[in-house]
């Protein structure tokens, strides 16, 4: 079993290298992840993005600040609780989305070569349950 | 398919949070990965570790320097090519290995809860083929 995590970690890092190769001048690998998360979930708080992405709050704050500085997202006070800020994509972020999606699809094609649909179905079912197990375990401790 | 990478990336980050929770004062999450790689492959060059781990050469150089400074690994000139340095674990790194393994096993138990042996077998087979596909694709480009 520990070998499974070794491969999962290698896959994560390999995709990061691929993302940087494909769009390195425009975006860091982590920025792809945030573009997907923010455009799919507009109006989340940084804490919610932290849970969603399994990232420390400090990392989320740092990347959101980078994206905001580049005009790719904006923080708006929550009308229901002014102490909170909600994160929204800008038009510039939405304009990047098709290319970011294209890079993700190309990578998915590369890694799934030679793997049957049945195998991919089992794989998708297992990894989604692993993710639920992982998030549940982390929620037991401090964030 | 892109959802699969989303889960793979979340699993990577979740394990990093778990590793830091379990051994944060002693080791960063990335250090666990290097301890496994260096102890399982003593005498590799930094470039070989870079390919093995799917990490940029600059990242490998930075982490190896951190580990060396903490007395956890040492770099020795390659007797066959003095321009190269080979990376070896120190006794202090070997002493950390049982605890690092224990954290990995505990995490494996957490994420595999409720998943059958048959499913895990398919999963392990698919992810190892995905890793081969990924590494082959990256080797096509520059490092």
PDB file of C-alpha atoms in Angstrom:
ATOM      1  CA  UNK A   1       0.000   0.000   0.000  1.00  0.00           C
ATOM      2  CA  UNK A   2       2.668   2.645   0.717  1.00  0.00           C
ATOM      3  CA  UNK A   3       3.709   2.093  -2.926  1.00  0.00           C
ATOM      4  CA  UNK A   4       0.332   3.441  -4.010  1.00  0.00           C
ATOM      5  CA  UNK A   5       1.013   6.776  -2.313  1.00  0.00           C
ATOM      6  CA  UNK A   6       4.492   6.803  -3.847  1.00  0.00           C
ATOM      7  CA  UNK A   7       2.877   6.583  -7.300  1.00  0.00           C
ATOM      8  CA  UNK A   8       0.177   9.121  -6.405  1.00  0.00           C
ATOM      9  CA  UNK A   9       2.852  11.579  -5.304  1.00  0.00           C
ATOM     10  CA  UNK A  10       4.910  10.953  -8.450  1.00  0.00           C
ATOM     11  CA  UNK A  11       1.804  11.542 -10.601  1.00  0.00           C
ATOM     12  CA  UNK A  12       1.164  14.846  -8.851  1.00  0.00           C
ATOM     13  CA  UNK A  13       4.729  16.009  -9.422  1.00  0.00           C
ATOM     14  CA  UNK A  14       4.795  14.771 -13.027  1.00  0.00           C
ATOM     15  CA  UNK A  15       1.667  16.778 -13.807  1.00  0.00           C
ATOM     16  CA  UNK A  16       3.223  19.842 -12.200  1.00  0.00           C
ATOM     17  CA  UNK A  17       6.243  19.501 -14.534  1.00  0.00           C
ATOM     18  CA  UNK A  18       3.918  19.034 -17.532  1.00  0.00           C
ATOM     19  CA  UNK A  19       1.797  22.062 -16.591  1.00  0.00           C
ATOM     20  CA  UNK A  20       4.901  24.216 -16.268  1.00  0.00           C
ATOM     21  CA  UNK A  21       6.219  22.993 -19.617  1.00  0.00           C
ATOM     22  CA  UNK A  22       2.937  23.763 -21.329  1.00  0.00           C
ATOM     23  CA  UNK A  23       2.172  27.129 -19.700  1.00  0.00           C
ATOM     24  CA  UNK A  24       5.207  27.946 -17.602  1.00  0.00           C
ATOM     25  CA  UNK A  25       5.553  31.549 -18.710  1.00  0.00           C
ATOM     26  CA  UNK A  26       1.930  32.255 -17.973  1.00  0.00           C
ATOM     27  CA  UNK A  27       1.097  30.165 -14.902  1.00  0.00           C
ATOM     28  CA  UNK A  28       2.729  28.086 -12.186  1.00  0.00           C
ATOM     29  CA  UNK A  29       1.498  24.507 -11.696  1.00  0.00           C
ATOM     30  CA  UNK A  30      -0.365  25.441  -8.514  1.00  0.00           C
ATOM     31  CA  UNK A  31      -2.182  28.229 -10.359  1.00  0.00           C
ATOM     32  CA  UNK A  32      -3.894  25.644 -12.607  1.00  0.00           C
ATOM     33  CA  UNK A  33      -5.380  24.005  -9.511  1.00  0.00           C
ATOM     34  CA  UNK A  34      -6.640  27.329  -8.185  1.00  0.00           C
ATOM     35  CA  UNK A  35      -8.131  28.340 -11.537  1.00  0.00           C
ATOM     36  CA  UNK A  36     -10.155  25.116 -11.581  1.00  0.00           C
ATOM     37  CA  UNK A  37     -11.214  25.529  -7.953  1.00  0.00           C
ATOM     38  CA  UNK A  38     -12.159  29.220  -8.133  1.00  0.00           C
ATOM     39  CA  UNK A  39     -14.023  29.050 -11.452  1.00  0.00           C
ATOM     40  CA  UNK A  40     -15.928  25.913 -10.374  1.00  0.00           C
ATOM     41  CA  UNK A  41     -16.702  27.374  -6.924  1.00  0.00           C
ATOM     42  CA  UNK A  42     -17.006  31.174  -7.212  1.00  0.00           C
ATOM     43  CA  UNK A  43     -17.680  32.998  -3.963  1.00  0.00           C
ATOM     44  CA  UNK A  44     -15.925  30.607  -1.562  1.00  0.00           C
ATOM     45  CA  UNK A  45     -13.941  31.828   1.431  1.00  0.00           C
ATOM     46  CA  UNK A  46     -10.217  31.090   1.628  1.00  0.00           C
ATOM     47  CA  UNK A  47     -10.961  28.640   4.450  1.00  0.00           C
ATOM     48  CA  UNK A  48     -13.429  26.793   2.236  1.00  0.00           C
ATOM     49  CA  UNK A  49     -10.853  26.643  -0.572  1.00  0.00           C
ATOM     50  CA  UNK A  50      -8.358  25.324   1.982  1.00  0.00           C
ATOM     51  CA  UNK A  51     -10.671  22.383   2.868  1.00  0.00           C
ATOM     52  CA  UNK A  52     -11.617  21.781  -0.750  1.00  0.00           C
ATOM     53  CA  UNK A  53      -8.017  21.594  -1.943  1.00  0.00           C
ATOM     54  CA  UNK A  54      -6.397  19.988   1.132  1.00  0.00           C
ATOM     55  CA  UNK A  55      -4.015  22.904   1.457  1.00  0.00           C
ATOM     56  CA  UNK A  56      -2.871  24.875   4.499  1.00  0.00           C
ATOM     57  CA  UNK A  57      -4.646  28.174   4.995  1.00  0.00           C
ATOM     58  CA  UNK A  58      -1.327  29.996   4.684  1.00  0.00           C
ATOM     59  CA  UNK A  59      -0.651  28.421   1.274  1.00  0.00           C
ATOM     60  CA  UNK A  60      -4.138  29.332   0.049  1.00  0.00           C
ATOM     61  CA  UNK A  61      -3.678  32.928   1.259  1.00  0.00           C
ATOM     62  CA  UNK A  62      -0.323  33.188  -0.524  1.00  0.00           C
ATOM     63  CA  UNK A  63      -1.549  31.834  -3.868  1.00  0.00           C
ATOM     64  CA  UNK A  64      -4.769  33.901  -3.792  1.00  0.00           C
ATOM     65  CA  UNK A  65      -2.641  37.017  -3.187  1.00  0.00           C
ATOM     66  CA  UNK A  66      -0.464  36.112  -6.194  1.00  0.00           C
ATOM     67  CA  UNK A  67      -3.511  35.565  -8.414  1.00  0.00           C
ATOM     68  CA  UNK A  68      -5.124  38.792  -7.207  1.00  0.00           C
ATOM     69  CA  UNK A  69      -1.940  40.741  -7.921  1.00  0.00           C
ATOM     70  CA  UNK A  70      -2.010  39.369 -11.480  1.00  0.00           C
ATOM     71  CA  UNK A  71      -5.634  40.410 -11.879  1.00  0.00           C
ATOM     72  CA  UNK A  72      -6.863  36.803 -12.057  1.00  0.00           C
ATOM     73  CA  UNK A  73      -9.156  36.827  -9.016  1.00  0.00           C
ATOM     74  CA  UNK A  74     -10.725  39.311  -6.632  1.00  0.00           C
ATOM     75  CA  UNK A  75     -11.689  39.229  -2.979  1.00  0.00           C
ATOM     76  CA  UNK A  76     -15.051  40.709  -2.032  1.00  0.00           C
ATOM     77  CA  UNK A  77     -16.362  41.124   1.557  1.00  0.00           C
ATOM     78  CA  UNK A  78     -19.077  38.580   2.393  1.00  0.00           C
ATOM     79  CA  UNK A  79     -22.391  40.525   2.605  1.00  0.00           C
ATOM     80  CA  UNK A  80     -23.462  38.137   5.410  1.00  0.00           C
ATOM     81  CA  UNK A  81     -20.250  38.521   7.430  1.00  0.00           C
ATOM     82  CA  UNK A  82     -18.033  41.495   6.632  1.00  0.00           C
ATOM     83  CA  UNK A  83     -15.017  39.913   8.354  1.00  0.00           C
ATOM     84  CA  UNK A  84     -14.962  37.258   5.646  1.00  0.00           C
ATOM     85  CA  UNK A  85     -13.760  37.676   2.075  1.00  0.00           C
ATOM     86  CA  UNK A  86     -15.194  35.702  -0.821  1.00  0.00           C
ATOM     87  CA  UNK A  87     -12.978  34.797  -3.772  1.00  0.00           C
ATOM     88  CA  UNK A  88     -14.248  35.301  -7.329  1.00  0.00           C
ATOM     89  CA  UNK A  89     -12.626  34.772 -10.740  1.00  0.00           C
ATOM     90  CA  UNK A  90     -12.012  37.826 -12.937  1.00  0.00           C
ATOM     91  CA  UNK A  91     -12.663  37.880 -16.680  1.00  0.00           C
ATOM     92  CA  UNK A  92      -8.922  37.360 -17.185  1.00  0.00           C
ATOM     93  CA  UNK A  93      -9.078  34.117 -15.180  1.00  0.00           C
ATOM     94  CA  UNK A  94     -12.128  32.931 -17.114  1.00  0.00           C
ATOM     95  CA  UNK A  95     -10.258  33.688 -20.345  1.00  0.00           C
ATOM     96  CA  UNK A  96      -7.412  31.382 -19.241  1.00  0.00           C
ATOM     97  CA  UNK A  97      -9.771  28.507 -18.406  1.00  0.00           C
ATOM     98  CA  UNK A  98     -10.072  26.930 -21.899  1.00  0.00           C
ATOM     99  CA  UNK A  99      -6.275  26.634 -22.227  1.00  0.00           C
ATOM    100  CA  UNK A 100      -5.897  25.279 -18.670  1.00  0.00           C
ATOM    101  CA  UNK A 101      -8.606  22.716 -19.448  1.00  0.00           C
ATOM    102  CA  UNK A 102      -6.872  21.756 -22.675  1.00  0.00           C
ATOM    103  CA  UNK A 103      -3.597  21.092 -20.803  1.00  0.00           C
ATOM    104  CA  UNK A 104      -5.522  18.961 -18.270  1.00  0.00           C
ATOM    105  CA  UNK A 105      -7.197  16.951 -21.035  1.00  0.00           C
ATOM    106  CA  UNK A 106      -3.942  16.387 -22.900  1.00  0.00           C
ATOM    107  CA  UNK A 107      -2.331  15.130 -19.682  1.00  0.00           C
ATOM    108  CA  UNK A 108      -5.317  12.844 -18.980  1.00  0.00           C
ATOM    109  CA  UNK A 109      -4.891  11.348 -22.467  1.00  0.00           C
ATOM    110  CA  UNK A 110      -1.182  10.763 -21.884  1.00  0.00           C
ATOM    111  CA  UNK A 111      -1.554   9.013 -18.533  1.00  0.00           C
ATOM    112  CA  UNK A 112      -4.558   6.861 -19.469  1.00  0.00           C
ATOM    113  CA  UNK A 113      -2.972   5.333 -22.559  1.00  0.00           C
ATOM    114  CA  UNK A 114      -3.416   1.556 -22.595  1.00  0.00           C
ATOM    115  CA  UNK A 115      -5.793   1.545 -19.629  1.00  0.00           C
ATOM    116  CA  UNK A 116      -9.269   0.124 -20.268  1.00  0.00           C
ATOM    117  CA  UNK A 117     -12.511   1.959 -19.509  1.00  0.00           C
ATOM    118  CA  UNK A 118     -13.401  -0.705 -16.927  1.00  0.00           C
ATOM    119  CA  UNK A 119     -10.075  -0.206 -15.154  1.00  0.00           C
ATOM    120  CA  UNK A 120     -10.514   3.566 -15.231  1.00  0.00           C
ATOM    121  CA  UNK A 121     -13.951   3.202 -13.693  1.00  0.00           C
ATOM    122  CA  UNK A 122     -12.620   1.145 -10.780  1.00  0.00           C
ATOM    123  CA  UNK A 123      -9.740   3.576 -10.431  1.00  0.00           C
ATOM    124  CA  UNK A 124     -12.028   6.618 -10.333  1.00  0.00           C
ATOM    125  CA  UNK A 125     -14.303   4.969  -7.773  1.00  0.00           C
ATOM    126  CA  UNK A 126     -11.385   3.982  -5.514  1.00  0.00           C
ATOM    127  CA  UNK A 127      -9.587   7.339  -5.645  1.00  0.00           C
ATOM    128  CA  UNK A 128     -12.776   9.246  -4.859  1.00  0.00           C
ATOM    129  CA  UNK A 129     -13.361   7.056  -1.777  1.00  0.00           C
ATOM    130  CA  UNK A 130      -9.704   7.468  -0.769  1.00  0.00           C
ATOM    131  CA  UNK A 131     -10.141  11.232  -1.022  1.00  0.00           C
ATOM    132  CA  UNK A 132     -13.216  11.087   1.238  1.00  0.00           C
ATOM    133  CA  UNK A 133     -11.286   8.931   3.767  1.00  0.00           C
ATOM    134  CA  UNK A 134      -8.339  11.347   3.650  1.00  0.00           C
ATOM    135  CA  UNK A 135     -10.439  14.477   4.130  1.00  0.00           C
ATOM    136  CA  UNK A 136     -12.402  12.876   6.974  1.00  0.00           C
ATOM    137  CA  UNK A 137      -9.153  11.949   8.746  1.00  0.00           C
ATOM    138  CA  UNK A 138      -7.739  15.454   8.379  1.00  0.00           C
ATOM    139  CA  UNK A 139     -10.926  17.088   9.612  1.00  0.00           C
ATOM    140  CA  UNK A 140     -10.427  15.181  12.869  1.00  0.00           C
ATOM    141  CA  UNK A 141      -7.357  17.318  13.646  1.00  0.00           C
ATOM    142  CA  UNK A 142      -6.558  21.023  13.537  1.00  0.00           C
ATOM    143  CA  UNK A 143      -6.436  22.760  10.177  1.00  0.00           C
TER     144      UNK A 143
ATOM    145  CA  UNK B   1     -10.682  11.876 -16.565  1.00  0.00           C
ATOM    146  CA  UNK B   2      -9.469  15.294 -15.404  1.00  0.00           C
ATOM    147  CA  UNK B   3     -11.365  14.533 -12.156  1.00  0.00           C
ATOM    148  CA  UNK B   4      -8.959  11.668 -11.549  1.00  0.00           C
ATOM    149  CA  UNK B   5      -5.972  14.051 -11.499  1.00  0.00           C
ATOM    150  CA  UNK B   6      -7.941  16.394  -9.231  1.00  0.00           C
ATOM    151  CA  UNK B   7      -8.296  13.547  -6.721  1.00  0.00           C
ATOM    152  CA  UNK B   8      -4.678  12.445  -7.179  1.00  0.00           C
ATOM    153  CA  UNK B   9      -3.512  15.990  -6.434  1.00  0.00           C
ATOM    154  CA  UNK B  10      -5.809  16.257  -3.405  1.00  0.00           C
ATOM    155  CA  UNK B  11      -4.451  12.931  -2.099  1.00  0.00           C
ATOM    156  CA  UNK B  12      -0.886  14.198  -2.448  1.00  0.00           C
ATOM    157  CA  UNK B  13      -1.667  17.385  -0.552  1.00  0.00           C
ATOM    158  CA  UNK B  14      -3.685  15.560   2.121  1.00  0.00           C
ATOM    159  CA  UNK B  15      -0.757  13.233   2.806  1.00  0.00           C
ATOM    160  CA  UNK B  16       1.561  16.245   3.053  1.00  0.00           C
ATOM    161  CA  UNK B  17      -0.703  17.746   5.734  1.00  0.00           C
ATOM    162  CA  UNK B  18      -0.821  14.387   7.569  1.00  0.00           C
ATOM    163  CA  UNK B  19       2.963  13.972   7.437  1.00  0.00           C
ATOM    164  CA  UNK B  20       3.466  17.467   8.835  1.00  0.00           C
ATOM    165  CA  UNK B  21       0.953  16.801  11.603  1.00  0.00           C
ATOM    166  CA  UNK B  22       2.657  13.572  12.576  1.00  0.00           C
ATOM    167  CA  UNK B  23       6.298  14.693  12.326  1.00  0.00           C
ATOM    168  CA  UNK B  24       6.161  18.398  11.591  1.00  0.00           C
ATOM    169  CA  UNK B  25       8.781  19.441  14.125  1.00  0.00           C
ATOM    170  CA  UNK B  26      11.240  16.890  12.818  1.00  0.00           C
ATOM    171  CA  UNK B  27      10.625  16.749   9.060  1.00  0.00           C
ATOM    172  CA  UNK B  28       8.811  18.558   6.269  1.00  0.00           C
ATOM    173  CA  UNK B  29       6.441  16.535   4.056  1.00  0.00           C
ATOM    174  CA  UNK B  30       8.932  16.550   1.168  1.00  0.00           C
ATOM    175  CA  UNK B  31      11.652  15.180   3.441  1.00  0.00           C
ATOM    176  CA  UNK B  32       9.648  11.948   3.909  1.00  0.00           C
ATOM    177  CA  UNK B  33       9.729  11.409   0.145  1.00  0.00           C
ATOM    178  CA  UNK B  34      13.482  11.974   0.005  1.00  0.00           C
ATOM    179  CA  UNK B  35      14.162   9.687   2.963  1.00  0.00           C
ATOM    180  CA  UNK B  36      12.319   6.869   1.172  1.00  0.00           C
ATOM    181  CA  UNK B  37      14.100   7.572  -2.127  1.00  0.00           C
ATOM    182  CA  UNK B  38      17.629   7.927  -0.701  1.00  0.00           C
ATOM    183  CA  UNK B  39      17.473   4.941   1.643  1.00  0.00           C
ATOM    184  CA  UNK B  40      15.955   2.713  -1.062  1.00  0.00           C
ATOM    185  CA  UNK B  41      18.467   3.932  -3.692  1.00  0.00           C
ATOM    186  CA  UNK B  42      21.737   4.824  -1.979  1.00  0.00           C
ATOM    187  CA  UNK B  43      24.449   6.191  -4.252  1.00  0.00           C
ATOM    188  CA  UNK B  44      22.228   7.869  -6.866  1.00  0.00           C
ATOM    189  CA  UNK B  45      23.155  11.174  -8.477  1.00  0.00           C
ATOM    190  CA  UNK B  46      20.864  14.171  -7.982  1.00  0.00           C
ATOM    191  CA  UNK B  47      19.843  13.877 -11.650  1.00  0.00           C
ATOM    192  CA  UNK B  48      18.814  10.261 -11.098  1.00  0.00           C
ATOM    193  CA  UNK B  49      16.796  11.263  -8.033  1.00  0.00           C
ATOM    194  CA  UNK B  50      15.199  13.987 -10.155  1.00  0.00           C
ATOM    195  CA  UNK B  51      13.965  11.398 -12.725  1.00  0.00           C
ATOM    196  CA  UNK B  52      12.953   8.923 -10.043  1.00  0.00           C
ATOM    197  CA  UNK B  53      10.843  11.438  -8.137  1.00  0.00           C
ATOM    198  CA  UNK B  54       9.535  13.536 -11.055  1.00  0.00           C
ATOM    199  CA  UNK B  55      11.029  16.673  -9.530  1.00  0.00           C
ATOM    200  CA  UNK B  56      12.976  19.532 -11.103  1.00  0.00           C
ATOM    201  CA  UNK B  57      16.720  19.314 -10.661  1.00  0.00           C
ATOM    202  CA  UNK B  58      16.674  22.619  -8.780  1.00  0.00           C
ATOM    203  CA  UNK B  59      14.140  21.278  -6.267  1.00  0.00           C
ATOM    204  CA  UNK B  60      16.191  18.113  -5.731  1.00  0.00           C
ATOM    205  CA  UNK B  61      19.351  20.196  -5.205  1.00  0.00           C
ATOM    206  CA  UNK B  62      17.587  22.416  -2.663  1.00  0.00           C
ATOM    207  CA  UNK B  63      16.119  19.556  -0.600  1.00  0.00           C
ATOM    208  CA  UNK B  64      19.363  17.534  -0.673  1.00  0.00           C
ATOM    209  CA  UNK B  65      21.209  20.617   0.614  1.00  0.00           C
ATOM    210  CA  UNK B  66      18.658  20.955   3.450  1.00  0.00           C
ATOM    211  CA  UNK B  67      19.018  17.281   4.375  1.00  0.00           C
ATOM    212  CA  UNK B  68      22.815  17.468   4.217  1.00  0.00           C
ATOM    213  CA  UNK B  69      22.845  20.526   6.466  1.00  0.00           C
ATOM    214  CA  UNK B  70      20.787  18.570   8.992  1.00  0.00           C
ATOM    215  CA  UNK B  71      23.219  15.658   8.819  1.00  0.00           C
ATOM    216  CA  UNK B  72      20.653  13.346   7.189  1.00  0.00           C
ATOM    217  CA  UNK B  73      22.511  12.648   3.937  1.00  0.00           C
ATOM    218  CA  UNK B  74      25.953  13.097   2.461  1.00  0.00           C
ATOM    219  CA  UNK B  75      27.278  13.755  -1.043  1.00  0.00           C
ATOM    220  CA  UNK B  76      30.318  11.768  -2.136  1.00  0.00           C
ATOM    221  CA  UNK B  77      32.199  12.259  -5.452  1.00  0.00           C
ATOM    222  CA  UNK B  78      31.503   9.442  -7.915  1.00  0.00           C
ATOM    223  CA  UNK B  79      34.706   7.354  -8.191  1.00  0.00           C
ATOM    224  CA  UNK B  80      33.880   6.785 -11.895  1.00  0.00           C
ATOM    225  CA  UNK B  81      33.262  10.476 -12.683  1.00  0.00           C
ATOM    226  CA  UNK B  82      34.583  13.022 -10.183  1.00  0.00           C
ATOM    227  CA  UNK B  83      32.304  15.767 -11.559  1.00  0.00           C
ATOM    228  CA  UNK B  84      29.326  13.833 -10.230  1.00  0.00           C
ATOM    229  CA  UNK B  85      28.207  13.528  -6.635  1.00  0.00           C
ATOM    230  CA  UNK B  86      26.438  10.478  -5.273  1.00  0.00           C
ATOM    231  CA  UNK B  87      23.876  10.850  -2.480  1.00  0.00           C
ATOM    232  CA  UNK B  88      23.970   8.496   0.513  1.00  0.00           C
ATOM    233  CA  UNK B  89      21.891   8.309   3.701  1.00  0.00           C
ATOM    234  CA  UNK B  90      23.631   8.951   7.034  1.00  0.00           C
ATOM    235  CA  UNK B  91      23.025   6.888  10.168  1.00  0.00           C
ATOM    236  CA  UNK B  92      20.739   9.689  11.368  1.00  0.00           C
ATOM    237  CA  UNK B  93      18.569   9.294   8.256  1.00  0.00           C
ATOM    238  CA  UNK B  94      18.445   5.525   8.671  1.00  0.00           C
ATOM    239  CA  UNK B  95      17.408   6.049  12.299  1.00  0.00           C
ATOM    240  CA  UNK B  96      14.423   8.145  11.135  1.00  0.00           C
ATOM    241  CA  UNK B  97      13.265   5.541   8.617  1.00  0.00           C
ATOM    242  CA  UNK B  98      11.154   3.338  10.954  1.00  0.00           C
ATOM    243  CA  UNK B  99       9.103   6.335  12.110  1.00  0.00           C
ATOM    244  CA  UNK B 100       8.683   7.650   8.556  1.00  0.00           C
ATOM    245  CA  UNK B 101       7.530   4.177   7.480  1.00  0.00           C
ATOM    246  CA  UNK B 102       5.092   4.029  10.380  1.00  0.00           C
ATOM    247  CA  UNK B 103       3.520   7.357   9.311  1.00  0.00           C
ATOM    248  CA  UNK B 104       3.236   6.036   5.732  1.00  0.00           C
ATOM    249  CA  UNK B 105       1.578   2.816   6.899  1.00  0.00           C
ATOM    250  CA  UNK B 106      -0.865   4.647   9.154  1.00  0.00           C
ATOM    251  CA  UNK B 107      -1.850   6.914   6.247  1.00  0.00           C
ATOM    252  CA  UNK B 108      -2.254   3.899   3.926  1.00  0.00           C
ATOM    253  CA  UNK B 109      -4.619   2.335   6.478  1.00  0.00           C
ATOM    254  CA  UNK B 110      -6.662   5.540   6.695  1.00  0.00           C
ATOM    255  CA  UNK B 111      -7.124   6.008   2.944  1.00  0.00           C
ATOM    256  CA  UNK B 112      -7.826   2.353   2.123  1.00  0.00           C
ATOM    257  CA  UNK B 113     -10.651   1.953   4.630  1.00  0.00           C
ATOM    258  CA  UNK B 114     -13.676   0.293   3.006  1.00  0.00           C
ATOM    259  CA  UNK B 115     -11.831  -0.525  -0.217  1.00  0.00           C
ATOM    260  CA  UNK B 116     -11.621  -4.215  -1.120  1.00  0.00           C
ATOM    261  CA  UNK B 117      -8.378  -6.062  -1.890  1.00  0.00           C
ATOM    262  CA  UNK B 118      -9.585  -6.639  -5.463  1.00  0.00           C
ATOM    263  CA  UNK B 119     -10.207  -2.929  -5.963  1.00  0.00           C
ATOM    264  CA  UNK B 120      -6.820  -2.076  -4.475  1.00  0.00           C
ATOM    265  CA  UNK B 121      -5.155  -4.503  -6.862  1.00  0.00           C
ATOM    266  CA  UNK B 122      -6.758  -2.870  -9.906  1.00  0.00           C
ATOM    267  CA  UNK B 123      -5.916   0.536  -8.477  1.00  0.00           C
ATOM    268  CA  UNK B 124      -2.254  -0.352  -7.912  1.00  0.00           C
ATOM    269  CA  UNK B 125      -1.962  -1.800 -11.419  1.00  0.00           C
ATOM    270  CA  UNK B 126      -3.535   1.264 -13.050  1.00  0.00           C
ATOM    271  CA  UNK B 127      -1.541   3.859 -11.108  1.00  0.00           C
ATOM    272  CA  UNK B 128       1.747   2.107 -11.840  1.00  0.00           C
ATOM    273  CA  UNK B 129       0.945   2.125 -15.579  1.00  0.00           C
ATOM    274  CA  UNK B 130      -0.105   5.779 -15.344  1.00  0.00           C
ATOM    275  CA  UNK B 131       3.233   6.550 -13.705  1.00  0.00           C
ATOM    276  CA  UNK B 132       5.101   4.807 -16.543  1.00  0.00           C
ATOM    277  CA  UNK B 133       3.056   6.760 -19.128  1.00  0.00           C
ATOM    278  CA  UNK B 134       3.732  10.025 -17.280  1.00  0.00           C
ATOM    279  CA  UNK B 135       7.480   9.476 -16.970  1.00  0.00           C
ATOM    280  CA  UNK B 136       7.758   8.434 -20.619  1.00  0.00           C
ATOM    281  CA  UNK B 137       5.953  11.620 -21.714  1.00  0.00           C
ATOM    282  CA  UNK B 138       8.196  13.836 -19.584  1.00  0.00           C
ATOM    283  CA  UNK B 139      11.358  12.177 -20.839  1.00  0.00           C
ATOM    284  CA  UNK B 140      10.344  13.296 -24.328  1.00  0.00           C
ATOM    285  CA  UNK B 141      10.943  16.931 -23.344  1.00  0.00           C
ATOM    286  CA  UNK B 142      13.718  18.822 -21.584  1.00  0.00           C
ATOM    287  CA  UNK B 143      14.313  18.188 -17.888  1.00  0.00           C
TER     288      UNK B 143
END
